[in-house]
Every structure is written in structure tokens, then in C-alpha cells.
PDB file of C-alpha atoms in Angstrom:
ATOM      1  CA  MET A  30      59.349 -34.074 -22.512  1.00 46.00           C
ATOM      2  CA  GLU A  31      58.699 -30.595 -23.962  1.00 49.00           C
ATOM      3  CA  TYR A  32      55.176 -31.988 -25.403  1.00 49.00           C
ATOM      4  CA  GLU A  33      54.196 -32.768 -21.447  1.00 50.00           C
ATOM      5  CA  THR A  34      55.123 -29.578 -20.226  1.00 48.00           C
ATOM      6  CA  ASN A  35      53.038 -27.876 -22.651  1.00 49.00           C
ATOM      7  CA  ALA A  36      50.136 -30.502 -22.647  1.00 48.00           C
ATOM      8  CA  LYS A  37      50.434 -29.471 -18.604  1.00 49.00           C
ATOM      9  CA  HIS A  38      50.521 -25.728 -19.132  1.00 49.00           C
ATOM     10  CA  THR A  39      47.429 -26.379 -21.382  1.00 48.00           C
ATOM     11  CA  ASN A  40      45.519 -28.354 -18.914  1.00 51.00           C
ATOM     12  CA  LYS A  41      46.184 -25.692 -16.126  1.00 51.00           C
ATOM     13  CA  SER A  42      45.207 -22.833 -18.456  1.00 54.00           C
ATOM     14  CA  SER A  43      41.921 -24.362 -19.581  1.00 61.00           C
ATOM     15  CA  LEU A  44      40.877 -25.467 -15.883  1.00 67.00           C
ATOM     16  CA  THR A  45      41.845 -21.760 -14.750  1.00 84.00           C
ATOM     17  CA  LYS A  46      39.242 -20.815 -17.397  1.00 83.00           C
ATOM     18  CA  THR A  47      36.395 -23.378 -16.334  1.00 84.00           C
ATOM     19  CA  GLN A  48      37.025 -21.769 -12.551  1.00 86.00           C
ATOM     20  CA  LYS A  49      36.517 -18.452 -13.779  1.00 86.00           C
ATOM     21  CA  ILE A  50      33.562 -19.205 -15.735  1.00 88.00           C
ATOM     22  CA  LYS A  51      32.090 -21.142 -12.559  1.00 88.00           C
ATOM     23  CA  LYS A  52      32.998 -18.314 -10.331  1.00 88.00           C
ATOM     24  CA  GLU A  53      31.391 -15.722 -12.352  1.00 90.00           C
ATOM     25  CA  LEU A  54      27.989 -17.505 -12.613  1.00 92.00           C
ATOM     26  CA  PHE A  55      27.804 -18.483  -8.746  1.00 92.00           C
ATOM     27  CA  ASP A  56      28.323 -14.491  -8.136  1.00 92.00           C
ATOM     28  CA  ILE A  57      25.541 -13.539 -10.873  1.00 94.00           C
ATOM     29  CA  ILE A  58      23.281 -16.475  -8.936  1.00 95.00           C
ATOM     30  CA  LYS A  59      24.441 -14.942  -5.590  1.00 94.00           C
ATOM     31  CA  THR A  60      23.406 -11.500  -6.757  1.00 95.00           C
ATOM     32  CA  ILE A  61      20.208 -12.661  -8.054  1.00 95.00           C
ATOM     33  CA  LEU A  62      19.371 -14.469  -4.717  1.00 95.00           C
ATOM     34  CA  ILE A  63      20.152 -11.468  -2.547  1.00 95.00           C
ATOM     35  CA  ALA A  64      18.343  -9.450  -5.042  1.00 93.00           C
ATOM     36  CA  ILE A  65      14.872 -11.663  -4.682  1.00 94.00           C
ATOM     37  CA  ILE A  66      15.647 -12.051  -0.800  1.00 94.00           C
ATOM     38  CA  VAL A  67      16.208  -8.204  -0.303  1.00 92.00           C
ATOM     39  CA  ALA A  68      12.750  -7.787  -2.417  1.00 90.00           C
ATOM     40  CA  PHE A  69      11.112  -9.990  -0.305  1.00 90.00           C
ATOM     41  CA  ILE A  70      11.663  -8.564   2.761  1.00 90.00           C
ATOM     42  CA  ILE A  71      11.162  -5.130   1.712  1.00 88.00           C
ATOM     43  CA  THR A  72       7.840  -6.085   0.402  1.00 86.00           C
ATOM     44  CA  LYS A  73       6.660  -8.380   3.307  1.00 87.00           C
ATOM     45  CA  PHE A  74       7.608  -5.576   5.926  1.00 89.00           C
ATOM     46  CA  ILE A  75       8.376  -2.250   4.699  1.00 94.00           C
ATOM     47  CA  ILE A  76       6.472  -1.488   2.025  1.00 94.00           C
ATOM     48  CA  VAL A  77       3.214  -2.272   0.053  1.00 95.00           C
ATOM     49  CA  ASN A  78       2.566  -1.675  -3.555  1.00 93.00           C
ATOM     50  CA  ALA A  79      -1.187  -1.735  -4.951  1.00 93.00           C
ATOM     51  CA  VAL A  80      -2.580  -0.905  -8.116  1.00 93.00           C
ATOM     52  CA  VAL A  81      -5.731   0.946  -7.689  1.00 93.00           C
ATOM     53  CA  PRO A  82      -8.525  -0.483 -10.056  1.00 93.00           C
ATOM     54  CA  THR A  83     -11.735   1.445  -9.494  1.00 94.00           C
ATOM     55  CA  GLY A  84     -12.666   5.589  -9.675  1.00 95.00           C
ATOM     56  CA  SER A  85     -13.540   5.280  -6.051  1.00 96.00           C
ATOM     57  CA  MET A  86     -10.494   7.695  -4.897  1.00 96.00           C
ATOM     58  CA  LYS A  87     -10.783   9.946  -7.879  1.00 94.00           C
ATOM     59  CA  THR A  88      -9.255  12.545  -8.104  1.00 88.00           C
ATOM     60  CA  THR A  89      -6.763  11.946  -5.741  1.00 94.00           C
ATOM     61  CA  ILE A  90      -5.900   8.590  -7.118  1.00 95.00           C
ATOM     62  CA  MET A  91      -7.324   7.949 -10.710  1.00 95.00           C
ATOM     63  CA  PRO A  92      -8.085   4.210 -11.741  1.00 95.00           C
ATOM     64  CA  ASN A  93      -4.856   1.994 -12.661  1.00 95.00           C
ATOM     65  CA  ASP A  94      -2.360   4.212 -10.459  1.00 96.00           C
ATOM     66  CA  ARG A  95       0.019   2.468  -8.929  1.00 96.00           C
ATOM     67  CA  LEU A  96       0.808   3.410  -5.350  1.00 96.00           C
ATOM     68  CA  ILE A  97       3.597   2.544  -2.568  1.00 96.00           C
ATOM     69  CA  ALA A  98       2.560   2.508   1.143  1.00 97.00           C
ATOM     70  CA  PHE A  99       4.563   2.481   4.022  1.00 97.00           C
ATOM     71  CA  ARG A 100       3.830  -0.858   6.479  1.00 96.00           C
ATOM     72  CA  LEU A 101       5.747   0.731   9.456  1.00 96.00           C
ATOM     73  CA  SER A 102       3.686   3.963   9.548  1.00 94.00           C
ATOM     74  CA  TYR A 103       1.741   3.133  12.287  1.00 96.00           C
ATOM     75  CA  ILE A 104       4.486   1.577  14.437  1.00 93.00           C
ATOM     76  CA  PHE A 105       4.784   4.918  16.653  1.00 91.00           C
ATOM     77  CA  SER A 106       1.724   6.820  15.755  1.00 94.00           C
ATOM     78  CA  GLU A 107      -1.982   6.165  15.710  1.00 96.00           C
ATOM     79  CA  PRO A 108      -3.872   6.263  11.965  1.00 98.00           C
ATOM     80  CA  LYS A 109      -5.343   9.809  11.698  1.00 97.00           C
ATOM     81  CA  ARG A 110      -8.519  11.106  10.195  1.00 97.00           C
ATOM     82  CA  GLY A 111      -7.904  11.676   6.499  1.00 96.00           C
ATOM     83  CA  ASP A 112      -5.151   9.464   6.099  1.00 97.00           C
ATOM     84  CA  ILE A 113      -5.338   7.069   2.430  1.00 97.00           C
ATOM     85  CA  ILE A 114      -4.442   3.636   3.709  1.00 98.00           C
ATOM     86  CA  VAL A 115      -4.183   0.352   2.074  1.00 97.00           C
ATOM     87  CA  PHE A 116      -5.878  -2.166   4.011  1.00 98.00           C
ATOM     88  CA  LYS A 117      -7.616  -6.019   3.663  1.00 97.00           C
ATOM     89  CA  ALA A 118     -11.423  -5.274   2.679  1.00 96.00           C
ATOM     90  CA  PRO A 119     -12.952  -5.949   6.001  1.00 96.00           C
ATOM     91  CA  ASP A 120     -15.754  -8.305   3.468  1.00 96.00           C
ATOM     92  CA  ASP A 121     -13.297 -10.300   1.793  1.00 95.00           C
ATOM     93  CA  GLU A 122      -9.572  -9.972   2.880  1.00 93.00           C
ATOM     94  CA  ASN A 123      -7.896 -11.531  -0.111  1.00 94.00           C
ATOM     95  CA  MET A 124      -9.016  -7.951  -1.422  1.00 94.00           C
ATOM     96  CA  LEU A 125      -6.719  -4.865  -0.745  1.00 95.00           C
ATOM     97  CA  TYR A 126      -8.707  -1.318  -0.649  1.00 97.00           C
ATOM     98  CA  VAL A 127      -7.136   2.396  -0.952  1.00 97.00           C
ATOM     99  CA  LYS A 128      -9.583   5.037   1.021  1.00 97.00           C
ATOM    100  CA  ARG A 129      -9.207   7.756   3.332  1.00 97.00           C
ATOM    101  CA  ILE A 130      -9.491   7.361   6.810  1.00 98.00           C
ATOM    102  CA  ILE A 131     -12.848   9.220   7.888  1.00 98.00           C
ATOM    103  CA  GLY A 132     -13.567   8.132  11.545  1.00 98.00           C
ATOM    104  CA  LEU A 133     -11.458   7.224  14.386  1.00 98.00           C
ATOM    105  CA  PRO A 134     -12.164   4.983  16.790  1.00 98.00           C
ATOM    106  CA  GLY A 135     -14.664   6.076  19.655  1.00 98.00           C
ATOM    107  CA  GLU A 136     -16.548   8.111  17.661  1.00 98.00           C
ATOM    108  CA  THR A 137     -20.121   8.635  16.296  1.00 98.00           C
ATOM    109  CA  LEU A 138     -20.132   9.312  12.875  1.00 98.00           C
ATOM    110  CA  ASN A 139     -23.150  10.849  10.969  1.00 97.00           C
ATOM    111  CA  ILE A 140     -23.837  11.863   7.181  1.00 97.00           C
ATOM    112  CA  ILE A 141     -26.448  14.346   6.930  1.00 97.00           C
ATOM    113  CA  ASP A 142     -27.542  15.423   3.382  1.00 96.00           C
ATOM    114  CA  GLY A 143     -23.966  14.693   2.370  1.00 96.00           C
ATOM    115  CA  LYS A 144     -22.072  15.909   4.943  1.00 96.00           C
ATOM    116  CA  VAL A 145     -20.061  14.217   7.685  1.00 97.00           C
ATOM    117  CA  TYR A 146     -20.399  15.394  11.204  1.00 98.00           C
ATOM    118  CA  ILE A 147     -18.230  13.776  13.824  1.00 98.00           C
ATOM    119  CA  ASN A 148     -19.564  13.423  17.522  1.00 97.00           C
ATOM    120  CA  ASP A 149     -22.736  15.920  16.990  1.00 91.00           C
ATOM    121  CA  SER A 150     -20.932  18.673  15.985  1.00 96.00           C
ATOM    122  CA  ASN A 151     -22.669  21.537  14.166  1.00 96.00           C
ATOM    123  CA  GLU A 152     -19.747  21.950  11.665  1.00 97.00           C
ATOM    124  CA  PRO A 153     -19.079  19.253   9.033  1.00 97.00           C
ATOM    125  CA  LEU A 154     -15.800  17.652   7.907  1.00 96.00           C
ATOM    126  CA  PRO A 155     -13.976  19.779   5.642  1.00 92.00           C
ATOM    127  CA  ASP A 156     -14.296  18.119   2.448  1.00 86.00           C
ATOM    128  CA  GLU A 157     -11.772  19.624  -0.242  1.00 88.00           C
ATOM    129  CA  TYR A 158     -10.641  16.648  -1.483  1.00 87.00           C
ATOM    130  CA  ILE A 159     -13.706  15.143  -2.602  1.00 91.00           C
ATOM    131  CA  MET A 160     -14.787  14.855  -6.452  1.00 84.00           C
ATOM    132  CA  GLU A 161     -18.044  16.058  -6.086  1.00 91.00           C
ATOM    133  CA  GLU A 162     -20.636  17.018  -3.278  1.00 92.00           C
ATOM    134  CA  MET A 163     -21.838  13.774  -1.791  1.00 94.00           C
ATOM    135  CA  LEU A 164     -25.338  12.552  -1.813  1.00 95.00           C
ATOM    136  CA  GLY A 165     -27.631  11.321   0.691  1.00 96.00           C
ATOM    137  CA  SER A 166     -27.728  10.751   4.586  1.00 97.00           C
ATOM    138  CA  PHE A 167     -26.365   7.709   6.412  1.00 97.00           C
ATOM    139  CA  GLY A 168     -25.645   6.836   9.715  1.00 94.00           C
ATOM    140  CA  PRO A 169     -25.167   7.334  12.927  1.00 97.00           C
ATOM    141  CA  TYR A 170     -22.106   5.056  13.064  1.00 98.00           C
ATOM    142  CA  THR A 171     -20.422   4.773  16.371  1.00 98.00           C
ATOM    143  CA  ILE A 172     -17.101   3.346  15.579  1.00 98.00           C
ATOM    144  CA  PRO A 173     -15.595   0.502  17.825  1.00 98.00           C
ATOM    145  CA  LYS A 174     -12.358   0.465  19.472  1.00 97.00           C
ATOM    146  CA  ASP A 175      -9.282   0.003  17.208  1.00 96.00           C
ATOM    147  CA  SER A 176     -11.891   0.610  14.548  1.00 98.00           C
ATOM    148  CA  TYR A 177     -12.459   2.715  11.377  1.00 98.00           C
ATOM    149  CA  PHE A 178     -14.735   4.750   9.532  1.00 98.00           C
ATOM    150  CA  MET A 179     -13.279   4.474   5.861  1.00 98.00           C
ATOM    151  CA  MET A 180     -14.532   6.408   2.710  1.00 98.00           C
ATOM    152  CA  GLY A 181     -13.673   7.036  -0.714  1.00 97.00           C
ATOM    153  CA  ASP A 182     -12.895  10.694  -2.096  1.00 96.00           C
ATOM    154  CA  ASN A 183     -15.357   9.921  -5.060  1.00 96.00           C
ATOM    155  CA  ARG A 184     -18.237   9.393  -2.494  1.00 95.00           C
ATOM    156  CA  ASN A 185     -20.854   9.082  -5.133  1.00 96.00           C
ATOM    157  CA  ASP A 186     -19.134   5.972  -6.328  1.00 95.00           C
ATOM    158  CA  SER A 187     -17.377   4.321  -3.755  1.00 96.00           C
ATOM    159  CA  GLN A 188     -17.948   1.106  -1.893  1.00 95.00           C
ATOM    160  CA  ASP A 189     -16.912   1.934   1.703  1.00 97.00           C
ATOM    161  CA  SER A 190     -17.743   1.367   5.123  1.00 98.00           C
ATOM    162  CA  ARG A 191     -21.918   2.664   4.154  1.00 98.00           C
ATOM    163  CA  TYR A 192     -22.441  -0.318   2.249  1.00 97.00           C
ATOM    164  CA  TRP A 193     -19.979  -2.944   3.896  1.00 98.00           C
ATOM    165  CA  GLU A 194     -21.335  -5.777   5.533  1.00 97.00           C
ATOM    166  CA  ASN A 195     -18.605  -5.284   8.341  1.00 97.00           C
ATOM    167  CA  THR A 196     -18.947  -1.678   8.323  1.00 97.00           C
ATOM    168  CA  PHE A 197     -15.718  -0.886  10.139  1.00 98.00           C
ATOM    169  CA  LEU A 198     -12.181  -1.365   9.196  1.00 98.00           C
ATOM    170  CA  SER A 199     -10.211  -3.432  12.145  1.00 97.00           C
ATOM    171  CA  LYS A 200      -6.885  -1.544  13.038  1.00 97.00           C
ATOM    172  CA  ASP A 201      -5.403  -5.082  12.505  1.00 96.00           C
ATOM    173  CA  ASN A 202      -6.519  -5.389   8.508  1.00 97.00           C
ATOM    174  CA  ILE A 203      -4.593  -1.629   8.045  1.00 98.00           C
ATOM    175  CA  LEU A 204      -1.514  -2.663   5.968  1.00 97.00           C
ATOM    176  CA  GLY A 205       0.354   0.967   5.233  1.00 97.00           C
ATOM    177  CA  LYS A 206      -0.116   4.386   4.818  1.00 97.00           C
ATOM    178  CA  VAL A 207       0.188   5.729   1.106  1.00 97.00           C
ATOM    179  CA  ILE A 208       2.835   7.582   0.596  1.00 95.00           C
ATOM    180  CA  PHE A 209       3.415   8.396  -2.775  1.00 94.00           C
ATOM    181  CA  LYS A 210       2.119   7.650  -6.631  1.00 94.00           C
ATOM    182  CA  TYR A 211       4.860   6.201  -9.041  1.00 93.00           C
ATOM    183  CA  TYR A 212       2.606   5.606 -12.279  1.00 92.00           C
ATOM    184  CA  PRO A 213       1.815   7.022 -14.333  1.00 89.00           C
ATOM    185  CA  LYS A 214       3.855   9.947 -12.712  1.00 86.00           C
ATOM    186  CA  ILE A 215       5.521  10.332  -9.427  1.00 87.00           C
ATOM    187  CA  GLU A 216       3.499  12.386  -6.749  1.00 86.00           C
ATOM    188  CA  SER A 217       3.609  12.103  -2.942  1.00 86.00           C
ATOM    189  CA  LEU A 218       0.376  11.602  -1.153  1.00 85.00           C
ATOM    190  CA  TRP A 219       2.085  11.628   2.612  1.00 72.00           C
ATOM    191  CA  ASN A 220      -0.423  14.690   3.599  1.00 71.00           C
ATOM    192  CA  LYS A 221      -2.865  14.601   1.017  1.00 69.00           C
TER     193      LYS A 221
END
């Protein structure tokens, strides 16, 4: 009889151990699944994670910099001139580009001797963020409703609105406004 009691106690103890292992395993799987779901929701609806492969945005953004763009930036406001954004390329929506908004809907943009003029203004746009003086003359371009004229900061080495088959970026193709670089160093780009 004493032997039976010990046997029952041993089975009860090992069953408890098995249950503990199953519970721990379940908790680990649940934590991993929650993390995957949260990461999916964040990247699908809140941020865009992008790697810049070219030098078209030098010196603001260098090749291989990694960026975070905020998808909700334009829910309550419109894109502004000077914003750096991540968007689906107008000529190939499978590619993501990072460029600066230069021309806004309804404007006429003209590039004369490397200077950008909006709506026949006598004063060119400020170009304090460009890498070097732009060469060439382009335009005029009349920007359609809900569209934007995009250019890289490294104007002499940027495939942008000046060269695209579909010249203008549709607002529907904007994924988000770049808010910061996180690699190789963390740096805010919110107001650059």
C-alpha cells in the first residue's frame, strides 16, 4: 500500500512537470505570435522601413542609410514642398524611392540654368540642401491635381521627375514621410 501511494505521488509530480513545460512552451509561442502580429501591424499601417541603395539624396541621405517613414503623416495634412518621402516609383510600383517634394499640385515648375522656379516667379527656390549646383534646364511642367514633382538632393545624379516616363508622383503612391535615419547613425530628418 505504501508503494502505491509513492507511485501515485511520482506520477502526479511528473504530470505537473509536463504541464509546466507545456505551459512555458505555450507562453513562448504566444509571445512570439503576438510580436509577429504587432510587427506586421506597425509595418503595414504605421511605418515604412526603407534602405536607400543610391546616392540620389546625397548629402542628406547617403547610400545604404536605413530610414523610417511615418505612414500617417498625411492623414490630417497635405504633403509640403521640401518633405522627404518614401513612395512607389511612378514607372515601376514594385520599387520604392526616396526623394524630396519640389512641386505641388496645380503649380507650374520650370528649371532654368539649374534653378527651380515656381509659377513664373523671378526668385528661384532655395536650394540649401542640394549637394552641388544643378546643371541644365527642364520644363516647364504643370503639375496635375493630387500629384507632385519629385527631385533628389544630388540633382546631377538623380533619376527623378525630370526623367520618369510618368513625370508626376500621384498622392496615392506616397507611403510616408521620412522621420529619421537609424543606420549607420540615428538622425532626425523630420524638418530637413
